[in-house]
Amino acid sequence: MDRSDIQDEADFRSTTHVQGAASFSKFMTVLQIIADTPGTLDIAQLTKRAPFPRGTVYRLVSALIAEGLVIQSGESGTFRLGPRLLQLAAKAWEDSDLRSIARDFLVSLRDATDETVHLAVPSNNRMVYIDKLVGSNRVQMKTSIGAQVELHSTSVGKAWLSGLPDQRLVEVIKTLDLRRHTDKTFTTPESLLEELKRTREQGFAFDDEENEPDIRCLGSPIFNRFREPVGAVSVSMPVYRHDVRSHELCARLVRQTAQQISTELSRMV
């Protein structure tokens, strides 16, 4: 390869890099808008939010759907993150420091309760499960790593919210769609704030069939070395296996587990 060929290749790589970066930036912009407003915007609303011509937005969304990074509701026409993106994220979470640090503590919690244990982190006003361990009982929760759950109706969500400073907590709650899942779901900012006050006082959140019938969960927040909530751990069980004794046991153990993980996490530089 002579000098001119080398220069031509360098020019090509430089041009391709710039063009590719610009295209990638557009994809990421649209993807971020969808991630920030899952299940909320249809194509007309999305074109108003995105800083690109209508035709460009259509092409970007079509490509994202084709790659499984975005899905569109057949009923409302709104968009949310797709399964492929969640699968890619799950791969990253498998190697995450939090997941690695928490694993042994989660195993101990699972063994002590013989119930389903979850580790979750916040993502776009939701919680995402990054680890799950199940007990020996035949009846278990039908959840999976990578699944997203709402903040206001789950123990991991309420636990994480309870760890936020007051001002930040109010700001986050204002952005939430407090949808009713059962007749026990907290659907007003006032009732949710009162519940989170109790959560702070007792050191754990209690999901009393608020997200789905016949399931109860207890969760506690995990903090980094700056005392910022970075996730939550929970124990889940069907109602028929939940009583005063199991409640007290799980509450004590989930608090202890979250504290142990927080301590280990705070040692990281």
mmCIF file of C-alpha atoms in Angstrom:
data_model
loop_
_atom_site.group_PDB
_atom_site.id
_atom_site.type_symbol
_atom_site.label_atom_id
_atom_site.label_comp_id
_atom_site.label_asym_id
_atom_site.label_seq_id
_atom_site.Cartn_x
_atom_site.Cartn_y
_atom_site.Cartn_z
ATOM 1 C CA MET A 1 0.000 0.000 0.000
ATOM 2 C CA ASP A 2 1.605 3.307 -1.084
ATOM 3 C CA ARG A 3 1.330 6.678 0.643
ATOM 4 C CA SER A 4 -1.638 7.858 -1.437
ATOM 5 C CA ASP A 5 -3.571 4.684 -0.625
ATOM 6 C CA ILE A 6 -2.878 5.190 3.077
ATOM 7 C CA GLN A 7 -4.108 8.792 2.877
ATOM 8 C CA ASP A 8 -7.237 7.738 0.967
ATOM 9 C CA GLU A 9 -8.028 5.126 3.608
ATOM 10 C CA ALA A 10 -7.468 7.640 6.403
ATOM 11 C CA ASP A 11 -9.781 10.141 4.709
ATOM 12 C CA PHE A 12 -12.421 7.440 4.252
ATOM 13 C CA ARG A 13 -12.220 6.362 7.887
ATOM 14 C CA SER A 14 -12.463 9.967 9.053
ATOM 15 C CA THR A 15 -15.503 10.710 6.870
ATOM 16 C CA THR A 16 -17.222 7.470 7.827
ATOM 17 C CA HIS A 17 -16.606 8.162 11.503
ATOM 18 C CA VAL A 18 -18.194 11.602 11.338
ATOM 19 C CA GLN A 19 -21.202 10.447 9.336
ATOM 20 C CA GLY A 20 -21.652 7.369 11.501
ATOM 21 C CA ALA A 21 -21.424 9.376 14.694
ATOM 22 C CA ALA A 22 -24.054 11.822 13.453
ATOM 23 C CA SER A 23 -26.446 9.003 12.531
ATOM 24 C CA PHE A 24 -25.823 7.226 15.814
ATOM 25 C CA SER A 25 -26.504 10.434 17.709
ATOM 26 C CA LYS A 26 -29.911 10.739 16.004
ATOM 27 C CA PHE A 27 -30.816 7.161 16.890
ATOM 28 C CA MET A 28 -29.791 7.759 20.503
ATOM 29 C CA THR A 29 -31.805 10.971 20.696
ATOM 30 C CA VAL A 30 -35.006 9.228 19.586
ATOM 31 C CA LEU A 31 -34.263 6.210 21.761
ATOM 32 C CA GLN A 32 -33.749 8.422 24.802
ATOM 33 C CA ILE A 33 -37.039 10.243 24.229
ATOM 34 C CA ILE A 34 -38.858 6.906 24.121
ATOM 35 C CA ALA A 35 -36.980 5.640 27.182
ATOM 36 C CA ASP A 36 -37.944 8.771 29.155
ATOM 37 C CA THR A 37 -41.639 8.435 28.247
ATOM 38 C CA PRO A 38 -42.365 4.689 27.891
ATOM 39 C CA GLY A 39 -45.799 3.878 26.495
ATOM 40 C CA THR A 40 -46.710 7.572 26.286
ATOM 41 C CA LEU A 41 -45.878 8.984 22.828
ATOM 42 C CA ASP A 42 -47.249 7.925 19.455
ATOM 43 C CA ILE A 43 -45.483 8.791 16.193
ATOM 44 C CA ALA A 44 -47.137 12.204 15.880
ATOM 45 C CA GLN A 45 -46.125 13.201 19.412
ATOM 46 C CA LEU A 46 -42.659 11.750 18.936
ATOM 47 C CA THR A 47 -42.027 13.868 15.824
ATOM 48 C CA LYS A 48 -42.891 16.968 17.874
ATOM 49 C CA ARG A 49 -40.395 16.024 20.590
ATOM 50 C CA ALA A 50 -37.510 14.969 18.334
ATOM 51 C CA PRO A 51 -35.412 17.787 16.793
ATOM 52 C CA PHE A 52 -35.444 16.217 13.335
ATOM 53 C CA PRO A 53 -37.675 16.393 10.225
ATOM 54 C CA ARG A 54 -40.734 14.150 10.284
ATOM 55 C CA GLY A 55 -39.343 11.853 7.581
ATOM 56 C CA THR A 56 -36.110 11.371 9.511
ATOM 57 C CA VAL A 57 -37.982 10.446 12.680
ATOM 58 C CA TYR A 58 -40.079 7.910 10.746
ATOM 59 C CA ARG A 59 -36.957 6.291 9.324
ATOM 60 C CA LEU A 60 -35.193 6.218 12.696
ATOM 61 C CA VAL A 61 -38.174 4.665 14.457
ATOM 62 C CA SER A 62 -38.663 2.098 11.695
ATOM 63 C CA ALA A 63 -35.025 1.050 11.992
ATOM 64 C CA LEU A 64 -35.232 0.832 15.788
ATOM 65 C CA ILE A 65 -38.346 -1.349 15.552
ATOM 66 C CA ALA A 66 -36.744 -3.577 12.914
ATOM 67 C CA GLU A 67 -33.789 -4.182 15.249
ATOM 68 C CA GLY A 68 -36.019 -4.960 18.227
ATOM 69 C CA LEU A 69 -34.776 -1.922 20.160
ATOM 70 C CA VAL A 70 -38.235 -0.338 20.237
ATOM 71 C CA ILE A 71 -41.739 -1.823 20.180
ATOM 72 C CA GLN A 72 -45.017 -0.152 19.269
ATOM 73 C CA SER A 73 -48.345 -0.855 20.940
ATOM 74 C CA GLY A 74 -50.925 -2.186 18.498
ATOM 75 C CA GLU A 75 -53.745 -0.462 20.395
ATOM 76 C CA SER A 76 -52.422 3.006 21.259
ATOM 77 C CA GLY A 77 -49.566 3.227 18.760
ATOM 78 C CA THR A 78 -47.225 4.398 21.521
ATOM 79 C CA PHE A 79 -43.617 3.294 21.842
ATOM 80 C CA ARG A 80 -41.479 1.725 24.550
ATOM 81 C CA LEU A 81 -38.083 0.051 24.764
ATOM 82 C CA GLY A 82 -37.901 -3.308 23.029
ATOM 83 C CA PRO A 83 -36.771 -6.744 24.208
ATOM 84 C CA ARG A 84 -33.439 -6.681 22.402
ATOM 85 C CA LEU A 85 -32.342 -3.544 24.205
ATOM 86 C CA LEU A 86 -33.346 -5.047 27.540
ATOM 87 C CA GLN A 87 -31.471 -8.234 26.707
ATOM 88 C CA LEU A 88 -28.345 -6.222 25.906
ATOM 89 C CA ALA A 89 -28.748 -4.333 29.157
ATOM 90 C CA ALA A 90 -29.165 -7.602 31.051
ATOM 91 C CA LYS A 91 -25.842 -8.791 29.627
ATOM 92 C CA ALA A 92 -24.172 -5.685 31.008
ATOM 93 C CA TRP A 93 -25.889 -6.071 34.373
ATOM 94 C CA GLU A 94 -24.547 -9.615 34.655
ATOM 95 C CA ASP A 95 -21.077 -8.124 35.023
ATOM 96 C CA SER A 96 -22.099 -5.086 37.051
ATOM 97 C CA ASP A 97 -20.252 -4.341 40.289
ATOM 98 C CA LEU A 98 -23.508 -4.145 42.253
ATOM 99 C CA ARG A 99 -24.685 -7.529 41.044
ATOM 100 C CA SER A 100 -21.317 -9.128 41.775
ATOM 101 C CA ILE A 101 -21.085 -7.583 45.236
ATOM 102 C CA ALA A 102 -24.671 -8.469 46.128
ATOM 103 C CA ARG A 103 -24.692 -12.096 44.917
ATOM 104 C CA ASP A 104 -23.500 -13.865 48.077
ATOM 105 C CA PHE A 105 -25.778 -11.753 50.258
ATOM 106 C CA LEU A 106 -28.738 -12.523 48.000
ATOM 107 C CA VAL A 107 -27.996 -16.232 48.248
ATOM 108 C CA SER A 108 -27.957 -15.988 52.054
ATOM 109 C CA LEU A 109 -31.248 -14.082 52.034
ATOM 110 C CA ARG A 110 -32.845 -16.641 49.735
ATOM 111 C CA ASP A 111 -31.615 -19.538 51.869
ATOM 112 C CA ALA A 112 -32.836 -17.922 55.100
ATOM 113 C CA THR A 113 -36.332 -17.174 53.775
ATOM 114 C CA ASP A 114 -36.760 -19.832 51.076
ATOM 115 C CA GLU A 115 -38.576 -17.195 49.036
ATOM 116 C CA THR A 116 -37.924 -15.300 45.803
ATOM 117 C CA VAL A 117 -35.245 -12.627 46.129
ATOM 118 C CA HIS A 118 -34.774 -9.749 43.680
ATOM 119 C CA LEU A 119 -32.045 -7.171 43.121
ATOM 120 C CA ALA A 120 -33.220 -4.089 41.209
ATOM 121 C CA VAL A 121 -31.812 -0.765 40.013
ATOM 122 C CA PRO A 122 -33.570 2.422 38.834
ATOM 123 C CA SER A 123 -33.919 3.070 35.113
ATOM 124 C CA ASN A 124 -36.085 5.746 33.473
ATOM 125 C CA ASN A 125 -38.538 6.113 36.365
ATOM 126 C CA ARG A 126 -38.834 2.359 36.782
ATOM 127 C CA MET A 127 -36.942 -0.384 38.532
ATOM 128 C CA VAL A 128 -35.223 -3.104 36.538
ATOM 129 C CA TYR A 129 -34.457 -6.528 37.971
ATOM 130 C CA ILE A 130 -30.772 -7.340 37.510
ATOM 131 C CA ASP A 131 -30.778 -10.535 39.565
ATOM 132 C CA LYS A 132 -33.278 -13.052 40.847
ATOM 133 C CA LEU A 133 -33.027 -16.118 43.074
ATOM 134 C CA VAL A 134 -35.900 -18.468 43.869
ATOM 135 C CA GLY A 135 -36.635 -20.678 46.850
ATOM 136 C CA SER A 136 -37.659 -24.322 46.859
ATOM 137 C CA ASN A 137 -41.405 -23.681 46.904
ATOM 138 C CA ARG A 138 -43.320 -24.671 43.793
ATOM 139 C CA VAL A 139 -45.347 -21.447 43.670
ATOM 140 C CA GLN A 140 -43.018 -18.609 42.633
ATOM 141 C CA MET A 141 -43.274 -15.128 41.113
ATOM 142 C CA LYS A 142 -43.241 -15.022 37.316
ATOM 143 C CA THR A 143 -40.559 -12.369 37.002
ATOM 144 C CA SER A 144 -37.307 -12.314 35.066
ATOM 145 C CA ILE A 145 -33.983 -10.516 34.943
ATOM 146 C CA GLY A 146 -34.394 -7.433 32.748
ATOM 147 C CA ALA A 147 -38.075 -6.979 33.603
ATOM 148 C CA GLN A 148 -39.177 -3.445 34.475
ATOM 149 C CA VAL A 149 -41.563 -2.629 37.322
ATOM 150 C CA GLU A 150 -43.043 0.634 38.505
ATOM 151 C CA LEU A 151 -41.763 2.703 41.385
ATOM 152 C CA HIS A 152 -45.003 3.461 43.207
ATOM 153 C CA SER A 153 -46.478 -0.036 43.395
ATOM 154 C CA THR A 154 -43.530 -2.319 44.203
ATOM 155 C CA SER A 155 -41.373 -2.826 47.285
ATOM 156 C CA VAL A 156 -38.132 -2.284 45.327
ATOM 157 C CA GLY A 157 -39.542 0.913 43.824
ATOM 158 C CA LYS A 158 -40.821 2.312 47.098
ATOM 159 C CA ALA A 159 -37.608 1.301 48.852
ATOM 160 C CA TRP A 160 -35.514 3.197 46.300
ATOM 161 C CA LEU A 161 -37.800 6.229 46.457
ATOM 162 C CA SER A 162 -37.569 6.289 50.242
ATOM 163 C CA GLY A 163 -33.806 6.727 50.002
ATOM 164 C CA LEU A 164 -34.019 9.926 47.953
ATOM 165 C CA PRO A 165 -33.564 13.370 49.542
ATOM 166 C CA ASP A 166 -36.898 15.132 50.102
ATOM 167 C CA GLN A 167 -36.615 17.621 47.239
ATOM 168 C CA ARG A 168 -35.518 14.982 44.744
ATOM 169 C CA LEU A 169 -38.272 12.651 45.954
ATOM 170 C CA VAL A 170 -40.977 15.242 45.302
ATOM 171 C CA GLU A 171 -39.543 15.957 41.842
ATOM 172 C CA VAL A 172 -39.554 12.269 40.897
ATOM 173 C CA ILE A 173 -43.083 11.651 42.166
ATOM 174 C CA LYS A 174 -44.346 14.528 40.016
ATOM 175 C CA THR A 175 -43.136 12.678 36.920
ATOM 176 C CA LEU A 176 -44.760 9.339 37.783
ATOM 177 C CA ASP A 177 -47.945 7.951 36.316
ATOM 178 C CA LEU A 178 -49.502 6.598 39.505
ATOM 179 C CA ARG A 179 -51.536 3.936 37.767
ATOM 180 C CA ARG A 180 -53.829 1.706 39.786
ATOM 181 C CA HIS A 181 -52.925 -1.987 39.546
ATOM 182 C CA THR A 182 -55.079 -3.231 42.431
ATOM 183 C CA ASP A 183 -57.427 -1.627 44.924
ATOM 184 C CA LYS A 184 -54.445 -1.251 47.270
ATOM 185 C CA THR A 185 -52.195 0.737 44.910
ATOM 186 C CA PHE A 186 -51.192 4.222 46.064
ATOM 187 C CA THR A 187 -52.487 6.490 43.309
ATOM 188 C CA THR A 188 -52.032 10.008 44.711
ATOM 189 C CA PRO A 189 -48.796 11.859 45.524
ATOM 190 C CA GLU A 190 -50.056 12.545 49.041
ATOM 191 C CA SER A 191 -50.784 8.909 49.901
ATOM 192 C CA LEU A 192 -47.537 7.743 48.318
ATOM 193 C CA LEU A 193 -45.475 10.300 50.271
ATOM 194 C CA GLU A 194 -47.149 9.169 53.490
ATOM 195 C CA GLU A 195 -46.316 5.559 52.649
ATOM 196 C CA LEU A 196 -42.693 6.481 51.923
ATOM 197 C CA LYS A 197 -42.480 8.246 55.284
ATOM 198 C CA ARG A 198 -43.443 4.956 56.940
ATOM 199 C CA THR A 199 -40.936 3.142 54.754
ATOM 200 C CA ARG A 200 -38.110 5.405 55.923
ATOM 201 C CA GLU A 201 -39.075 4.983 59.566
ATOM 202 C CA GLN A 202 -39.170 1.192 59.462
ATOM 203 C CA GLY A 203 -36.257 0.730 57.046
ATOM 204 C CA PHE A 204 -38.149 -1.364 54.520
ATOM 205 C CA ALA A 205 -40.981 -1.024 52.013
ATOM 206 C CA PHE A 206 -44.000 -3.317 52.067
ATOM 207 C CA ASP A 207 -45.893 -4.114 48.868
ATOM 208 C CA ASP A 208 -49.210 -5.394 50.210
ATOM 209 C CA GLU A 209 -50.726 -6.702 46.942
ATOM 210 C CA GLU A 210 -50.273 -3.236 45.434
ATOM 211 C CA ASN A 211 -48.701 -4.353 42.171
ATOM 212 C CA GLU A 212 -50.513 -7.646 41.649
ATOM 213 C CA PRO A 213 -53.089 -9.616 43.641
ATOM 214 C CA ASP A 214 -51.952 -12.410 45.975
ATOM 215 C CA ILE A 215 -48.304 -11.256 46.061
ATOM 216 C CA ARG A 216 -46.586 -9.475 48.929
ATOM 217 C CA CYS A 217 -43.017 -8.158 48.936
ATOM 218 C CA LEU A 218 -40.661 -6.492 51.369
ATOM 219 C CA GLY A 219 -37.793 -4.377 50.041
ATOM 220 C CA SER A 220 -34.984 -2.224 51.397
ATOM 221 C CA PRO A 221 -32.791 0.404 49.674
ATOM 222 C CA ILE A 222 -29.116 -0.020 48.797
ATOM 223 C CA PHE A 223 -26.835 3.026 49.101
ATOM 224 C CA ASN A 224 -23.441 3.881 47.645
ATOM 225 C CA ARG A 225 -20.637 5.564 49.611
ATOM 226 C CA PHE A 226 -22.243 8.971 49.031
ATOM 227 C CA ARG A 227 -25.469 7.735 50.666
ATOM 228 C CA GLU A 228 -27.272 7.871 47.332
ATOM 229 C CA PRO A 229 -29.833 5.108 46.692
ATOM 230 C CA VAL A 230 -28.577 2.983 43.804
ATOM 231 C CA GLY A 231 -30.893 0.002 44.006
ATOM 232 C CA ALA A 232 -32.997 -2.208 46.236
ATOM 233 C CA VAL A 233 -33.262 -5.804 47.387
ATOM 234 C CA SER A 234 -36.559 -7.552 48.068
ATOM 235 C CA VAL A 235 -38.185 -10.768 49.234
ATOM 236 C CA SER A 236 -41.450 -11.795 47.539
ATOM 237 C CA MET A 237 -44.023 -14.432 48.408
ATOM 238 C CA PRO A 238 -47.648 -15.389 47.784
ATOM 239 C CA VAL A 239 -50.152 -14.161 50.356
ATOM 240 C CA TYR A 240 -50.811 -17.615 51.774
ATOM 241 C CA ARG A 241 -47.155 -17.922 52.838
ATOM 242 C CA HIS A 242 -47.124 -14.477 54.469
ATOM 243 C CA ASP A 243 -47.972 -14.149 58.157
ATOM 244 C CA VAL A 244 -46.788 -12.141 61.158
ATOM 245 C CA ARG A 245 -43.815 -14.428 61.769
ATOM 246 C CA SER A 246 -42.613 -14.467 58.146
ATOM 247 C CA HIS A 247 -43.200 -10.711 57.896
ATOM 248 C CA GLU A 248 -40.964 -9.976 60.873
ATOM 249 C CA LEU A 249 -38.298 -12.406 59.671
ATOM 250 C CA CYS A 250 -38.221 -11.036 56.113
ATOM 251 C CA ALA A 251 -38.300 -7.417 57.294
ATOM 252 C CA ARG A 252 -35.272 -7.986 59.520
ATOM 253 C CA LEU A 253 -33.332 -9.959 56.932
ATOM 254 C CA VAL A 254 -34.048 -7.669 53.971
ATOM 255 C CA ARG A 255 -32.893 -4.645 55.989
ATOM 256 C CA GLN A 256 -29.776 -6.502 57.058
ATOM 257 C CA THR A 257 -29.016 -7.653 53.512
ATOM 258 C CA ALA A 258 -29.404 -4.160 52.066
ATOM 259 C CA GLN A 259 -27.118 -2.760 54.772
ATOM 260 C CA GLN A 260 -24.482 -5.436 54.070
ATOM 261 C CA ILE A 261 -24.527 -4.742 50.342
ATOM 262 C CA SER A 262 -24.378 -0.983 50.979
ATOM 263 C CA THR A 263 -21.373 -1.443 53.243
ATOM 264 C CA GLU A 264 -19.524 -3.494 50.636
ATOM 265 C CA LEU A 265 -20.456 -1.058 47.894
ATOM 266 C CA SER A 266 -19.210 1.916 49.931
ATOM 267 C CA ARG A 267 -15.742 0.370 50.060
ATOM 268 C CA MET A 268 -15.344 0.701 46.313
ATOM 269 C CA VAL A 269 -13.186 3.596 45.123
#
